[in-house]
Every structure is written in C-alpha cells, then in structure tokens.
Amino acid sequence: MWITKMRQSSQSALRVGILCMLMASVAGSNIRCTDTEKRALLSFKQSLVDDSNILSSWESQRDCCKWKGITCNNQTGHVIKLDLHYVSDYYSAEQPLAGEISPSLLQLPYLNYLDLSFNSFEGLRIPSFIGSVSKLKHLKIAGAGFIGTIPDQIGNLSNLHTLDLSRNSAIAVNNLEWLSHLSSLRVLNMSGLNLSEAVSWPQSISKLSSLIELQLSSCNLPNVNPSSLPLLNSSTSLQVLELSDNLLKSSIFSWVVNVSSRLVHVGLMACQVQDLTIDGTKMSGSLPEDLGRLSKLQSLSLVENQLTGSIPDLTGLSSLKMLFLSKNKLNGSVPESMGQLSSLENLDLSSNSLDGVITEAHFLNLSGLKSLDISKNPLSIDLSSDWIPPFQLRDLVIMSCKIGPAFPKWIQTQRKLHTLYITNAGISDSIPNGFWDLSSSLVELNLSFNQIHGKLPNLSSKNCTYFSFDLSSNNLYGPLPPFPPNISTVFLSKNTISGSLSSLFAMETPSLFHLDLSDNLLSGELPNCWIQFQQMLNLNLAKNNFSGKIPHSMGYLQNLAVLRLQDNNFSGELPSLENCTELGVVDLGGNKLTGRIPEWIGKRLSKLIILRLRQNEFNGSLPSSLCNLPALQNLDLSHNRVSGLLPQCLNNLTAMYNEIDVRLILGLVQVVWKGLELEFGENLKYLRSIDISSNYLSGTIPDNLTSLYKLISLNLSRNNLNGSIPEKFGQLHMLESLDLSRNQILGNIPGSFSDLTFLGVLDLSHNNLSGRIPLSTQLQGFNASVYMGNEGLCGKPLTKRCPGDETDEGSSATKGSEHDDIEGDDDGFVSFGFYLSMGVGYFVGFWGIFGPLLLKRSWRNAYFKFLHDAEDWIYVKTRAAKARLMQKRR
C-alpha cells in the first residue's frame, strides 16, 4: 500500500515537472524584443550609412532579436549584445558601415556588449554618451577611424571587462587618469594609439587590479622615469604584456619587473617570466644590473636594438636556455660568469662591440651548449691547444674574431656539427687531415677570408655530406677535387687552384645550385656536359685562364640567373642561351668572342638586369631587340667592333627611368665608373649606366635617350657619332658621369646642360662643338681639358673668349660683354658717391637708434627688456623643437 502511494506521488511529480518545462518552453518561444528597444535600434540604423545593405534584416515588422548582430536575453527579450564589427574579405565587395553613432543606444539599458570595430567612422570623435551605457562589459571600437581624444566619460563604465580602442591612429591620449575607475577591466588594447603625451601611463596601468592582458604595441610610449614609478603595484593579475614597436629605453625594465608576479608572456622582462622577447624595438640604454634575478627565465632575446654598455653578471639565470643579444651596441668584455649558466643551450652575442679575450672559463659549465655565435665582435679566442670542450656543438659561428694563426684543434672534438663558420679569423695554417672526417652531419662549412693553405682532398670519399662549402679568399692550391654528390653550393673564389674542371664532372652533382670558382688559375676548355647541372642558379668562372668556345650545353641551364665568364680567353661566337630565360646577370667581358650580338638576348632574356659584353670582338650593328629588356640597368658593350646606328628605341628600357624591385643577389660586378673600373656590390642596384664606347657607331644621338631619367652614367666616347647633342639633355638630371669625347658631334652645347647639377665627370673633348659653354657651377668648374679639341667652343673655363666678350683689359669700363660692361660701370660709379652715401646713412641710422638709448633711461630699460624677452622666447622654442626632434628619432 505504502509503495503504491509512493509510486503515484512520483508519477504526479513527474507530470508536474514536464508540464512546467513545456510551459517555460512555450513562454520562451514567445519572448520578443521590446518596442522601445526596437525603435532605438531603428534610430541607430537610420544614422548609419549602409552602402552594402548589411542591415537588411533590420525591418520593423520582424523581431529585432533575430536581426543581424543582435543578441537578446532569452528570458526577458532585452537586447544585451550589439556586434556589427566589419570583417574584411578580399573577394567581397562589401563595404563597412559609416555615418554617425546615434545616442539612441542609451535606450538599450541592458546592453553589455558593443562591437563596432573596423567600420568607417572616419573623422568622428568617440561619442561621450557611450560612458552612460552603464551595463557595458565589452566595448570594442578598434580600427574604426575615430579621431580626437578619448572622452573621460569612458571611465564611468565601472563594469567594463574588455576595452579595445586599438588601431585608431588619429586618437591622441594626453592622460590615462580615467582608466583608474575601470576597476573590473581585464583586457585593455590601445595598440596603435598615440600615447606619446601620456607620461604617467605606468601609474595608471598599475591601478587596474583585475587586468589580465595589456596590449600597448606601436603607441609611441614615452620612456619611464624610474623615480616616478609607483612603489607598490596592485596589478598582480597581469599575465600578457605587449609593448612591441615602441622606442623604449631600458628604464622600462624597472617597471616591468614589478608589474605582476603572474606574467607568462611579455615583450620585456618580468619576475617570473619564462620567455622574454623584445626584438627590433630600437630600445636603448644598458642592460640592468639586476637582470640576473630572473631565476625562472628560460629564453631572453633582445636582438636588433640599440642597447649599450657591458653584459651584467647573469649567474642568477640558472634556468636560462637561450640567450640572444645580437645586433646591439654592447661593449666591454664578455663576463666569465657566462660559463656558469649550466642550462644554456643557445648563445648568440654576434654583431656587437664586445672586446677582450674569450678563454676556457667562459665555457666551464656549459655542458649543454648546442649553438654558439660570437661573430662580428673584436674578440680574441685564446684556448689551449689540448683543450677539450665540455659541450658538443651543433652550430658554431665565429666570424671576424681573432682565432689564428693556428687552426683550432678543439674543433676536431665536435662530432655533431651541422654548421661551422670560422671566417676572417686570421688562420694561416693548413687544415688537419682528420678534420675532413669530423662529422657526417656537417652540412655547412665556411672557412673563407683566412690565409689557409694546402690542397683540398677528394671530398667525395670523405665522411661528409656538405650542402654548402665555402673556402673562398684563402691560399689553397692544387687541382679542383671531386665533391660529394649532394652538394649544392661551392665557393672557392680567390685562391690559386689550377688545372681543369674535369673533376667537377667526374661525380654527378645534380643538386649543385651555386658554383663560384672565379679568380683562380684554372685553365683549359670547358667540358660540354653542363646538361647535368640543370638546377644551377649561379655560375661564376670569371678571372681564370679558360679558353676555347663556350659550350653549347650551357643552353640547358634553364634556371640560371647569374652567368659570369668574364676575363678569360673564350673565343668564337656566343652559343644560344635563349632558353635560359631566368638570366638576370650576363657578364662575358674581357674575352675574345666574335660574331654579331645575338637577337635572342633582347627577345628571350626579359629579366636581364646587367649585360656586360665589353672588351670582345663583337661586330655588326646593335640589335634593336635590346630595347625589349625592361629590367636592364647596366649595359656595357664597350671596346668591341660594333657599327651602325644607335637604336631609336632606347626609351623602351623601362628600368632606366622607373624604379624596379631587384630581388636577385647580383654579387660583385665590375663597372667602369667615372673613368675607373670598380667593383660594385649591393649598391649596384641603384646604378643605371650605358657604356658603348670605343666602337664604330655612327649617326646621331637619339633624342629619346633623354627620357632615361634615372641614368647615372653614359659613355658614348670614341665612336663616329655626328649630329648635335639633343636639346633636352638636361632632363637627365641624375647624370653624374658623361663622356661623349672623340666623336664628330657638332653644334652648340645645349643650354639645358646647366640643369645637370649632379655631374661630376664630363668629357666632351675632340668633337666639332661650337658656341658658348653654358653657364653653371658644374660646367665652369671642370678643367678646360674636357672641352679641348673643339675649335668652335668659347667661354670659361676655356681661355678663348666668345664674340662680344671683352678682349682689351684696358678698356673694360667701355668694352666687352654687356655683363662685364655693366659690372665695370658699376665699379666706377660706386667708387666715391656710393661709399659717401653709405657712410652718411650709417651715421644717421646708428645715432638715430642708439642716441636715445644712451640719453633716455626709460627707452633703454624697455629696449633691454625686449632683448631679454626675445632671448627667453628663442630659448624656449629651440628646446621644444629639439625635444620634438629627439622624440621622432627615438
């Protein structure tokens, strides 16, 4: 009986529960937004400009809870979220919202989330009434184009958890005092705002006790004054701190160290941070002495800043695994305490000004060290010959440090090396035989710029898997050895290696990308087997004694970007390279090549930047197809036997008047510059030059040559050119070197030559020029020899005067040119009357001003007060201007 009653009671309770849920569900399904809030939203929409009809669902007959971007409370129907942030899509034509923000938002009393980010409210100020939307917890208006200042009323949003004002670059912030009222704030993002005037920003941030994430990158943050920092920081919750891309000095460390005990990610250091990375911020100052207190720090990277001073004692960094301080201005010696960092695995101190001696003490307890780079410091490495390091390195880079003269024997103890760079280290020893079997994992070897001597062994038989091999600029001799089959880069330039290239073809090396054997004593004919190197990008065999014809099989090198065969003894006609369409540099100068310059150069090699065929025996006319090289910046066809006319299409050489993006590594190229043959490297991409001198060209200089506005050097000397110089030659305003000498050019020097203000080298000698030399600082500043051999020229700097110029020194007051005549008359006129008038004027003016000052005290006091006030005004303005300039520089 009792059980039956219990069962009936349970069934009744279940029925009641189900009925309640059904009623709640039905009631919930009928919840709609209120009419008042709908009208407020429609008013808000009306103030917007919606060109892409983003708010098409906002219709008065529909429930506003179902409108795009609207979220309502599912029990009350009140609008709680308005999210209309714009998402940029490359493939979409949708435009962001614009217009104005209506104060009708105040009629949404339960709104706690507002996101209008990345819309287009250009030129508007942040509305102050937003500070009255009292229930807001999340306010995001990033990248919306707002200007002006942040209204203080934002500080009234005491419930705010998230505030994102970032990427409104036109907003300037003078102070952040309003932040102190946002006691619930957890995420603050003001990246990209101008905070340069917010000098008390650390104090303001320190009052946000609930803050978890702070984003202040690219804010022009002012540097911190350590004496003004708060003694006690209440923001113990901060975990993420981003201060990247600000010109901060190292005084910021004092604030960051105390900002929070819970930091896990920071662009600066903090007490318990494990990963501290501040790369490329131009931060200046010295490393703090208490840096070693960060006992939990595992990675410290301060690369590419402007830090100065010495490296402090870091022995307290017992957990440190990675230390990167490269590309700064650190000086002094490397502290021996560095050798106590027993957890250290990666150490990079390169590109500083560290000096002194590195000894065994610096590595005493570094048993886990895997990567070491101390390059580009004036350091000396003094390690005993029998020293055995406690570590096994994977990467060792020591460039431009003093190690030699002996080859360091301790290197042979490193059996796990992948990368070994010891360049410009003063080593004048031979390489020990055992070195070549050092490590089967060694893939990059660079011992260049030393004085290493001896022969290279047969590397194909050694226990090595070189990927890159560079022993250039040494004293190696003997034949070229076979290389491992998987090698991709071989640099052996500037040695005395002799013999032929036969060993290069003895082993198949299909992965060979870069081969530089220039400036050696190699000889013989090139094998016609280049088809096996179809992946090759860079081939440099310049400055050797190769002879014979250039092999036809080089035409199979379809990926070749750089071909340098200059200064050898190659002969015959140039084989077809028309399939090598990636070529950017072709230098075949200083050989004995014959035949016509091929048409396919202009038709097929459209990426050509440098074409250098000087000092050969090419003949025939210049192919007009050369005008089809839009990237060509350096054309040198000098010292050949080319005849005919200059092409009339030279204005098609686009790179000679437009900027182009040169991404190809050009290397060193010899260019005749201002009469001297010089090697240009990185700066070659800025040099536009044409040199077709010492040929048999005839005809006139094309007028359209003057449209090559970026041309810096032009040499057409020692030809048979005639006609006149184009009148618009002055359009070549960047021209620094011009040589038209030893032709048959006639007529006047165009007056536009006066516009060639950068001209530093000029030679117009031995032509048939006539008339007056135009007047300009440059043209009259040259030696007269640059105009010699032109019988009809006159005027300075030549001694020959032009018709109408004065010829009789004794009659200079009545004869000569109009200019000299006036000048002589003026001198005669002012000899007495002018000086008399000047003296009387000076006397009257002086006593008219200073007389009353001497005789009347009130005038005197007023005058000197004016001078004092003017001095103060100038001083203040000068200091202010200096301060602004220093801020910009930082």
CSV table of C-alpha atoms in Angstrom, one decimal, residues 158-314:
chain,number,residue,atom,x,y,z
A,158,SER,CA,32.7,50.6,-13.9
A,159,ASN,CA,31.5,47.1,-15.1
A,160,LEU,CA,33.8,47.1,-18.2
A,161,HIS,CA,35.8,43.9,-18.7
A,162,THR,CA,37.1,44.5,-22.2
A,163,LEU,CA,38.1,47.7,-23.8
A,164,ASP,CA,39.6,47.7,-27.3
A,165,LEU,CA,40.4,51.1,-28.8
A,166,SER,CA,43.3,49.8,-30.9
A,167,ARG,CA,44.3,50.9,-34.4
A,168,ASN,CA,42.7,54.3,-34.3
A,169,SER,CA,45.9,56.0,-35.2
A,170,ALA,CA,44.3,59.5,-35.2
A,171,ILE,CA,43.4,59.3,-31.5
A,172,ALA,CA,45.8,61.1,-29.2
A,173,VAL,CA,45.9,60.4,-25.5
A,174,ASN,CA,47.2,63.1,-23.1
A,175,ASN,CA,46.4,61.2,-19.9
A,176,LEU,CA,45.0,57.9,-18.7
A,177,GLU,CA,43.6,59.0,-15.4
A,178,TRP,CA,40.1,57.8,-16.4
A,179,LEU,CA,41.5,54.3,-16.5
A,180,SER,CA,41.7,54.2,-12.7
A,181,HIS,CA,37.9,54.0,-12.4
A,182,LEU,CA,37.7,50.8,-14.5
A,183,SER,CA,38.2,48.5,-11.6
A,184,SER,CA,36.8,45.4,-13.4
A,185,LEU,CA,38.9,45.8,-16.5
A,186,ARG,CA,40.6,42.6,-17.6
A,187,VAL,CA,41.6,43.2,-21.2
A,188,LEU,CA,42.9,46.6,-22.4
A,189,ASN,CA,44.1,47.1,-26.0
A,190,MET,CA,45.2,50.5,-27.1
A,191,SER,CA,47.8,49.4,-29.7
A,192,GLY,CA,48.4,51.9,-32.4
A,193,LEU,CA,47.1,54.9,-30.5
A,194,ASN,CA,49.4,57.9,-29.9
A,195,LEU,CA,50.3,57.8,-26.2
A,196,SER,CA,53.4,60.0,-26.5
A,197,GLU,CA,52.0,62.6,-24.1
A,198,ALA,CA,50.7,60.0,-21.6
A,199,VAL,CA,53.8,60.3,-19.4
A,200,SER,CA,52.1,58.7,-16.4
A,201,TRP,CA,50.9,55.6,-18.2
A,202,PRO,CA,52.7,53.1,-15.8
A,203,GLN,CA,51.0,54.6,-12.8
A,204,SER,CA,47.6,54.5,-14.5
A,205,ILE,CA,48.0,50.8,-15.6
A,206,SER,CA,49.2,49.9,-12.1
A,207,LYS,CA,45.8,50.8,-10.7
A,208,LEU,CA,44.0,48.2,-12.7
A,209,SER,CA,44.0,45.4,-10.2
A,210,SER,CA,42.0,42.9,-12.3
A,211,LEU,CA,43.9,43.4,-15.6
A,212,ILE,CA,44.9,40.2,-17.3
A,213,GLU,CA,46.0,41.3,-20.7
A,214,LEU,CA,47.6,44.7,-21.8
A,215,GLN,CA,48.3,45.5,-25.4
A,216,LEU,CA,50.2,48.7,-26.0
A,217,SER,CA,52.3,48.0,-29.1
A,218,SER,CA,53.1,50.8,-31.6
A,219,CYS,CA,51.9,53.5,-29.2
A,220,ASN,CA,54.9,55.9,-29.1
A,221,LEU,CA,55.1,55.2,-25.4
A,222,PRO,CA,57.1,57.8,-23.5
A,223,ASN,CA,60.1,56.5,-21.6
A,224,VAL,CA,59.7,55.7,-18.0
A,225,ASN,CA,61.3,57.9,-15.3
A,226,PRO,CA,62.4,55.4,-12.6
A,227,SER,CA,62.0,57.9,-9.9
A,228,SER,CA,58.3,58.4,-10.7
A,229,LEU,CA,57.4,54.8,-10.7
A,230,PRO,CA,54.8,53.5,-8.1
A,231,LEU,CA,56.4,51.8,-5.2
A,232,LEU,CA,53.7,49.2,-4.8
A,233,ASN,CA,51.9,47.6,-7.8
A,234,SER,CA,48.4,46.3,-7.2
A,235,SER,CA,48.0,44.7,-10.7
A,236,THR,CA,49.1,41.2,-9.6
A,237,SER,CA,46.8,39.6,-12.1
A,238,LEU,CA,48.5,40.7,-15.3
A,239,GLN,CA,49.6,37.7,-17.5
A,240,VAL,CA,50.1,39.1,-21.0
A,241,LEU,CA,52.0,42.3,-21.6
A,242,GLU,CA,52.7,43.5,-25.1
A,243,LEU,CA,54.9,46.6,-25.6
A,244,SER,CA,56.4,45.8,-29.0
A,245,ASP,CA,57.3,48.5,-31.5
A,246,ASN,CA,57.9,51.3,-29.0
A,247,LEU,CA,61.1,53.3,-28.7
A,248,LEU,CA,61.6,52.4,-25.0
A,249,LYS,CA,64.8,52.7,-23.1
A,250,SER,CA,66.0,50.1,-20.7
A,251,SER,CA,64.5,52.1,-17.8
A,252,ILE,CA,61.2,50.2,-18.6
A,253,PHE,CA,62.7,47.1,-17.0
A,254,SER,CA,62.3,48.7,-13.5
A,255,TRP,CA,58.5,48.9,-14.0
A,256,VAL,CA,58.0,45.6,-15.8
A,257,VAL,CA,60.0,43.6,-13.2
A,258,ASN,CA,57.4,44.7,-10.6
A,259,VAL,CA,54.3,44.9,-12.7
A,260,SER,CA,53.0,41.4,-11.9
A,261,SER,CA,54.1,38.1,-10.5
A,262,ARG,CA,51.9,36.1,-12.9
A,263,LEU,CA,53.3,37.2,-16.3
A,264,VAL,CA,53.6,34.4,-18.8
A,265,HIS,CA,54.1,36.4,-21.9
A,266,VAL,CA,55.9,39.7,-22.2
A,267,GLY,CA,57.8,41.8,-24.7
A,268,LEU,CA,60.0,42.8,-21.8
A,269,MET,CA,61.2,41.1,-18.7
A,270,ALA,CA,59.3,40.3,-15.5
A,271,CYS,CA,60.0,38.5,-12.3
A,272,GLN,CA,58.7,35.0,-13.2
A,273,VAL,CA,58.5,35.3,-17.0
A,274,GLN,CA,60.0,32.3,-18.9
A,275,ASP,CA,60.2,33.8,-22.4
A,276,LEU,CA,61.3,37.4,-22.9
A,277,THR,CA,61.5,38.6,-26.5
A,278,ILE,CA,62.0,42.3,-27.4
A,279,ASP,CA,63.4,42.2,-30.9
A,280,GLY,CA,63.8,45.1,-33.3
A,281,THR,CA,62.3,47.8,-31.0
A,282,LYS,CA,65.3,50.1,-31.1
A,283,MET,CA,65.4,50.1,-27.3
A,284,SER,CA,68.4,51.9,-26.0
A,285,GLY,CA,70.2,52.1,-22.7
A,286,SER,CA,72.1,49.4,-20.8
A,287,LEU,CA,71.1,46.1,-19.5
A,288,PRO,CA,70.1,46.4,-15.8
A,289,GLU,CA,72.4,45.0,-13.2
A,290,ASP,CA,69.6,43.0,-11.6
A,291,LEU,CA,68.8,41.2,-14.8
A,292,GLY,CA,70.3,38.1,-13.2
A,293,ARG,CA,67.4,38.0,-10.6
A,294,LEU,CA,65.1,36.4,-13.2
A,295,SER,CA,65.7,32.9,-12.0
A,296,LYS,CA,62.8,31.4,-14.0
A,297,LEU,CA,63.8,32.9,-17.3
A,298,GLN,CA,64.5,30.3,-19.9
A,299,SER,CA,64.7,32.4,-23.1
A,300,LEU,CA,66.0,36.0,-23.4
A,301,SER,CA,66.0,37.7,-26.8
A,302,LEU,CA,66.9,41.4,-27.2
A,303,VAL,CA,68.0,41.2,-30.8
A,304,GLU,CA,68.4,44.2,-33.1
A,305,ASN,CA,68.0,47.0,-30.5
A,306,GLN,CA,70.4,49.8,-29.5
A,307,LEU,CA,71.5,48.5,-26.1
A,308,THR,CA,74.9,49.8,-24.9
A,309,GLY,CA,77.2,49.1,-22.0
A,310,SER,CA,78.5,45.8,-20.8
A,311,ILE,CA,76.8,42.5,-20.2
A,312,PRO,CA,76.0,42.2,-16.4
A,313,ASP,CA,76.5,39.2,-14.2
A,314,LEU,CA,73.9,36.6,-15.3
